[in-house]
Short mmCIF file of C-alpha atoms in Angstrom, two decimals:
data_model
loop_
_atom_site.label_atom_id
_atom_site.label_comp_id
_atom_site.label_asym_id
_atom_site.label_seq_id
_atom_site.Cartn_x
_atom_site.Cartn_y
_atom_site.Cartn_z
CA ALA A 970 61.20 85.76 42.24
CA TYR A 971 61.42 89.46 42.49
CA ASP A 972 63.85 89.22 45.45
CA ASN A 973 66.43 87.62 43.19
CA LEU A 974 66.39 90.43 40.57
CA GLU A 975 68.48 93.68 40.71
CA SER A 976 66.38 96.80 40.81
CA PHE A 977 68.65 98.47 38.28
CA GLU A 978 67.89 97.69 34.58
CA PRO A 979 71.10 98.31 32.59
CA ASN A 980 69.38 97.94 29.22
CA TYR A 981 67.53 101.13 29.97
CA GLY A 982 69.58 102.91 32.62
CA ILE A 983 66.56 102.87 34.92
CA ASP A 984 66.57 102.12 38.66
CA LEU A 985 63.16 100.70 39.56
CA THR A 986 63.40 101.93 43.14
CA GLN A 987 63.17 105.51 41.74
CA CYS A 988 60.03 104.70 39.74
CA LYS A 989 56.57 105.55 41.01
CA ILE A 990 55.35 101.98 41.79
CA SER A 991 52.73 100.97 44.35
CA ASP A 992 51.78 97.46 45.35
CA LEU A 993 48.08 97.34 46.05
CA GLY A 994 48.26 93.72 47.31
CA ASP A 995 45.92 90.79 46.34
CA LEU A 996 42.25 90.74 45.63
CA PRO A 997 40.27 88.02 47.48
CA VAL A 998 40.00 84.84 45.52
CA TYR A 999 36.44 83.45 44.87
CA GLU A 1000 35.21 80.46 42.86
CA ASP A 1001 32.48 82.60 41.17
CA VAL A 1002 34.32 84.01 38.15
CA SER A 1003 31.64 86.73 37.42
CA TYR A 1004 32.13 88.09 41.00
CA VAL A 1005 35.92 88.11 40.59
CA LEU A 1006 35.55 89.93 37.29
CA SER A 1007 33.38 92.57 38.86
CA GLU A 1008 35.98 93.05 41.62
CA VAL A 1009 38.77 93.47 38.97
CA GLU A 1010 36.53 95.88 36.97
CA ASP A 1011 35.98 98.06 40.07
CA VAL A 1012 39.58 98.18 41.21
CA THR A 1013 41.04 98.74 37.69
CA ARG A 1014 38.51 101.50 37.14
CA ILE A 1015 39.90 103.41 40.05
CA ILE A 1016 43.40 102.91 38.73
CA PHE A 1017 42.48 104.05 35.19
CA ASN A 1018 40.48 107.09 36.48
CA ASP A 1019 43.65 108.09 38.44
CA ARG A 1020 45.57 107.98 35.05
CA LYS A 1021 47.79 105.18 36.33
CA ILE A 1022 48.62 101.83 34.78
CA PRO A 1023 47.44 98.57 36.42
CA VAL A 1024 49.79 95.75 36.28
CA MET A 1025 47.94 92.57 37.25
CA ILE A 1026 49.56 89.16 37.97
CA GLY A 1027 47.08 86.23 37.84
CA GLY A 1028 46.63 82.55 37.57
CA GLU A 1029 43.39 82.79 35.57
CA HIS A 1030 43.46 84.65 32.22
CA SER A 1031 39.84 85.55 32.69
CA ILE A 1032 40.76 88.50 34.86
CA THR A 1033 41.71 90.41 31.77
CA VAL A 1034 38.08 90.82 30.84
CA GLY A 1035 37.35 92.74 34.07
CA ALA A 1036 39.96 95.36 33.21
CA LEU A 1037 38.87 95.68 29.60
CA ARG A 1038 35.31 96.49 30.59
CA ASN A 1039 36.55 99.92 31.64
CA LEU A 1040 38.15 100.64 28.15
CA LYS A 1041 37.04 101.86 24.78
CA ASP A 1042 38.91 103.06 21.67
CA VAL A 1043 41.97 100.99 22.55
CA SER A 1044 43.92 98.30 20.85
CA MET A 1045 44.99 95.05 22.52
CA VAL A 1046 48.00 92.79 22.12
CA ILE A 1047 47.91 89.27 23.53
CA ILE A 1048 50.62 86.80 23.89
CA ASP A 1049 49.01 83.34 23.98
CA ALA A 1050 49.51 79.80 22.64
CA HIS A 1051 45.74 79.40 22.38
CA SER A 1052 43.21 81.45 20.35
CA ASP A 1053 40.90 81.55 23.44
CA PHE A 1054 37.98 82.07 21.09
CA ARG A 1055 35.35 79.72 22.37
CA ASP A 1056 32.03 81.22 23.05
CA SER A 1057 31.71 79.07 26.16
CA TYR A 1058 33.66 76.35 27.82
CA PHE A 1059 32.34 74.03 30.56
CA ASP A 1060 29.13 76.05 30.36
CA ASN A 1061 31.07 79.23 31.37
CA LYS A 1062 31.41 82.24 29.00
CA TYR A 1063 34.20 83.63 31.17
CA ASN A 1064 36.36 80.61 31.16
CA HIS A 1065 39.99 81.27 30.30
CA ALA A 1066 39.33 79.60 26.92
CA CYS A 1067 36.92 82.39 26.03
CA VAL A 1068 39.04 85.48 26.90
CA THR A 1069 39.76 86.71 23.23
CA ARG A 1070 36.08 86.23 22.25
CA ARG A 1071 34.88 88.33 25.23
CA ALA A 1072 37.64 90.94 24.47
CA LEU A 1073 36.36 91.14 20.86
CA GLU A 1074 32.89 91.84 22.15
CA ILE A 1075 34.15 94.74 24.27
CA LEU A 1076 36.66 96.29 21.89
CA GLY A 1077 35.14 95.53 18.55
CA PRO A 1078 36.69 94.11 15.29
CA ASN A 1079 40.23 94.76 14.10
CA LYS A 1080 41.46 95.92 17.53
CA ILE A 1081 43.15 92.81 18.82
CA ILE A 1082 46.39 91.21 17.80
CA SER A 1083 47.17 87.78 19.37
CA VAL A 1084 50.76 86.56 18.97
CA GLY A 1085 52.05 83.01 19.51
CA THR A 1086 48.93 81.08 18.51
CA ARG A 1087 49.55 77.32 17.94
CA SER A 1088 46.44 75.70 19.35
CA THR A 1089 42.82 76.26 18.34
CA SER A 1090 39.75 74.18 18.00
CA LEU A 1091 37.64 73.67 14.83
CA GLU A 1092 34.83 75.52 16.53
CA GLU A 1093 36.91 78.53 17.04
CA ILE A 1094 38.77 78.80 13.73
CA THR A 1095 35.54 78.30 11.78
CA SER A 1096 33.71 81.04 13.71
CA PRO A 1097 32.72 83.94 11.41
CA ASP A 1098 34.19 86.38 13.99
CA TYR A 1099 37.63 84.60 14.04
CA LYS A 1100 38.80 86.94 11.13
CA ASN A 1101 38.07 90.03 13.23
CA VAL A 1102 41.10 89.23 15.38
CA ARG A 1103 44.61 89.10 13.88
CA PHE A 1104 46.12 85.80 15.04
CA ILE A 1105 49.86 85.73 14.35
CA THR A 1106 50.97 82.22 14.82
CA ALA A 1107 54.30 81.18 16.46
CA ASN A 1108 55.27 79.71 13.06
CA GLU A 1109 54.74 83.10 11.41
CA VAL A 1110 56.97 84.71 13.98
CA ARG A 1111 59.72 82.27 13.21
CA GLU A 1112 59.23 82.51 9.45
CA SER A 1113 58.91 86.24 9.11
CA GLY A 1114 61.14 87.36 11.99
CA ILE A 1115 60.38 89.34 15.09
CA SER A 1116 61.25 92.76 13.57
CA ASN A 1117 58.57 92.23 10.90
CA VAL A 1118 56.03 91.14 13.45
CA ILE A 1119 56.75 94.10 15.57
CA SER A 1120 56.37 96.34 12.49
CA GLU A 1121 52.99 94.93 11.77
CA ILE A 1122 51.89 95.41 15.41
CA LYS A 1123 53.07 99.09 15.41
CA ASN A 1124 51.30 99.77 12.19
CA SER A 1125 48.01 98.26 13.38
CA ILE A 1126 47.62 99.56 17.06
CA SER A 1127 46.25 102.88 18.27
CA ASP A 1128 48.06 105.22 20.72
CA SER A 1129 46.48 103.31 23.63
CA VAL A 1130 47.07 99.64 24.12
CA TYR A 1131 46.13 96.97 26.67
CA PHE A 1132 48.81 94.20 26.78
CA SER A 1133 48.11 90.76 28.09
CA ILE A 1134 50.57 87.91 28.45
CA ASP A 1135 49.42 84.38 28.90
CA MET A 1136 52.64 82.61 29.90
CA ASP A 1137 51.85 79.63 27.86
CA GLY A 1138 52.40 81.83 24.81
CA ILE A 1139 56.07 81.37 25.62
CA ASP A 1140 57.72 78.03 24.82
CA PRO A 1141 57.68 75.57 27.72
CA ALA A 1142 61.47 75.50 27.62
CA TYR A 1143 61.41 79.02 28.93
CA ALA A 1144 58.16 78.84 30.89
CA PRO A 1145 57.28 75.37 32.08
CA GLY A 1146 55.10 76.32 35.01
CA VAL A 1147 51.75 76.88 33.17
CA GLY A 1148 48.41 75.05 33.25
CA THR A 1149 48.22 74.27 29.49
CA PRO A 1150 51.69 74.13 27.97
CA GLU A 1151 52.09 74.01 24.21
CA PRO A 1152 55.33 73.12 22.38
CA TYR A 1153 56.91 75.16 19.64
CA GLY A 1154 56.22 78.45 21.24
CA LEU A 1155 57.71 82.02 21.30
CA SER A 1156 61.10 82.63 22.81
CA SER A 1157 61.24 84.81 25.98
CA VAL A 1158 63.43 87.42 24.09
CA ASP A 1159 60.87 87.74 21.37
CA VAL A 1160 58.06 88.42 23.92
CA ARG A 1161 60.34 90.98 25.61
CA SER A 1162 60.99 92.65 22.24
CA ILE A 1163 57.27 92.97 21.44
CA LEU A 1164 56.45 94.30 24.90
CA THR A 1165 59.29 96.81 25.13
CA SER A 1166 58.74 98.07 21.56
CA ILE A 1167 55.34 99.50 22.37
CA SER A 1168 55.68 100.05 26.17
CA ASP A 1169 55.14 103.81 25.74
CA LYS A 1170 51.58 103.10 24.39
CA ILE A 1171 50.47 100.56 27.09
CA ILE A 1172 47.83 101.75 29.47
CA GLY A 1173 47.11 98.41 31.12
CA PHE A 1174 49.17 95.29 31.44
CA ASP A 1175 48.73 91.72 32.87
CA ILE A 1176 50.67 88.44 33.08
CA ASN A 1177 48.56 85.32 33.73
CA GLU A 1178 48.42 81.56 33.75
CA MET A 1179 51.40 80.93 35.95
CA THR A 1180 51.14 77.72 37.95
CA PRO A 1181 53.87 77.76 40.70
CA LEU A 1182 53.15 74.18 41.69
CA TYR A 1183 54.31 73.01 38.19
CA ASP A 1184 57.25 75.37 38.11
CA ASN A 1185 61.01 75.03 38.81
CA GLY A 1186 61.16 78.77 39.51
CA ASN A 1187 61.87 79.77 35.92
CA THR A 1188 58.34 80.79 34.96
CA SER A 1189 57.85 83.07 37.92
CA MET A 1190 61.35 84.63 37.39
CA LEU A 1191 60.59 85.27 33.72
CA ALA A 1192 57.14 86.83 34.65
CA ALA A 1193 58.89 89.11 37.17
CA LYS A 1194 61.56 90.10 34.70
CA LEU A 1195 59.00 90.95 32.00
CA ILE A 1196 57.30 93.28 34.47
CA GLN A 1197 60.57 94.94 35.17
CA ASP A 1198 61.29 95.28 31.50
CA PHE A 1199 57.97 96.86 30.93
CA ILE A 1200 58.23 99.41 33.68
CA ALA A 1201 61.88 100.31 32.83
CA SER A 1202 61.29 100.53 29.05
CA ARG A 1203 58.30 102.67 29.52
CA GLU A 1204 60.11 104.99 31.92
CA LYS A 1205 63.05 105.24 29.41
CA ALA A 1206 60.60 106.01 26.52
CA ILE A 1207 58.88 108.76 28.46
CA LEU A 1208 62.23 110.18 29.53
CA ASN A 1209 63.40 110.32 25.95
CA LYS A 1210 60.14 112.01 24.85
CA ASN A 1211 60.47 114.64 27.55
CA ILE A 1212 64.10 115.32 26.62
CA LYS A 1213 63.13 115.87 22.96
#
């Protein structure tokens, strides 16, 4: 998908070929999720310690947990159709349906905002800890408007944010190539607006749950474009700070 995108981002006046970007390649794929998470933890620790920003692209949303293990005193913003708040799913505490629950255990209460929620189980929503995460539903976004949602996010987060996008948070009309699509989702423009409005605070970023076999190319292209928007908007924000 990236081959079809121009490197120059006119919205920010940034040419990505001039940005300091390094592709570290792919991590090996294993069926043992615990082993994969330990691999992600080790690699992202090196990146964080070098004061660089990891940008991960994945199928499974579970990889987010590996990166979070290196962090403390940070906020987290998630784009996701599902609350992902099960304690275990198919006897696996690191299933993608448990990501927000594991993130809460790592970061603590009132540190996580999940936007786009429109699917949750009775088990999840009745959990006593459910209230320790701010779930902003897709309906709330439509009713209150994206500017109000962004204001709430900005007023709630710290100066360091980990940002995770599950592509099913976006409506299937924009992102059909996902494993668990849910109707009535967020627009691609709304997700971009949230991401770019706080990009200067983001210290880690991932995009997950793309399923190319189910895709017509739109989902992969959108994911690639969101990565470009993140990098370019962050570069622009840092440039503006340095000028001031």
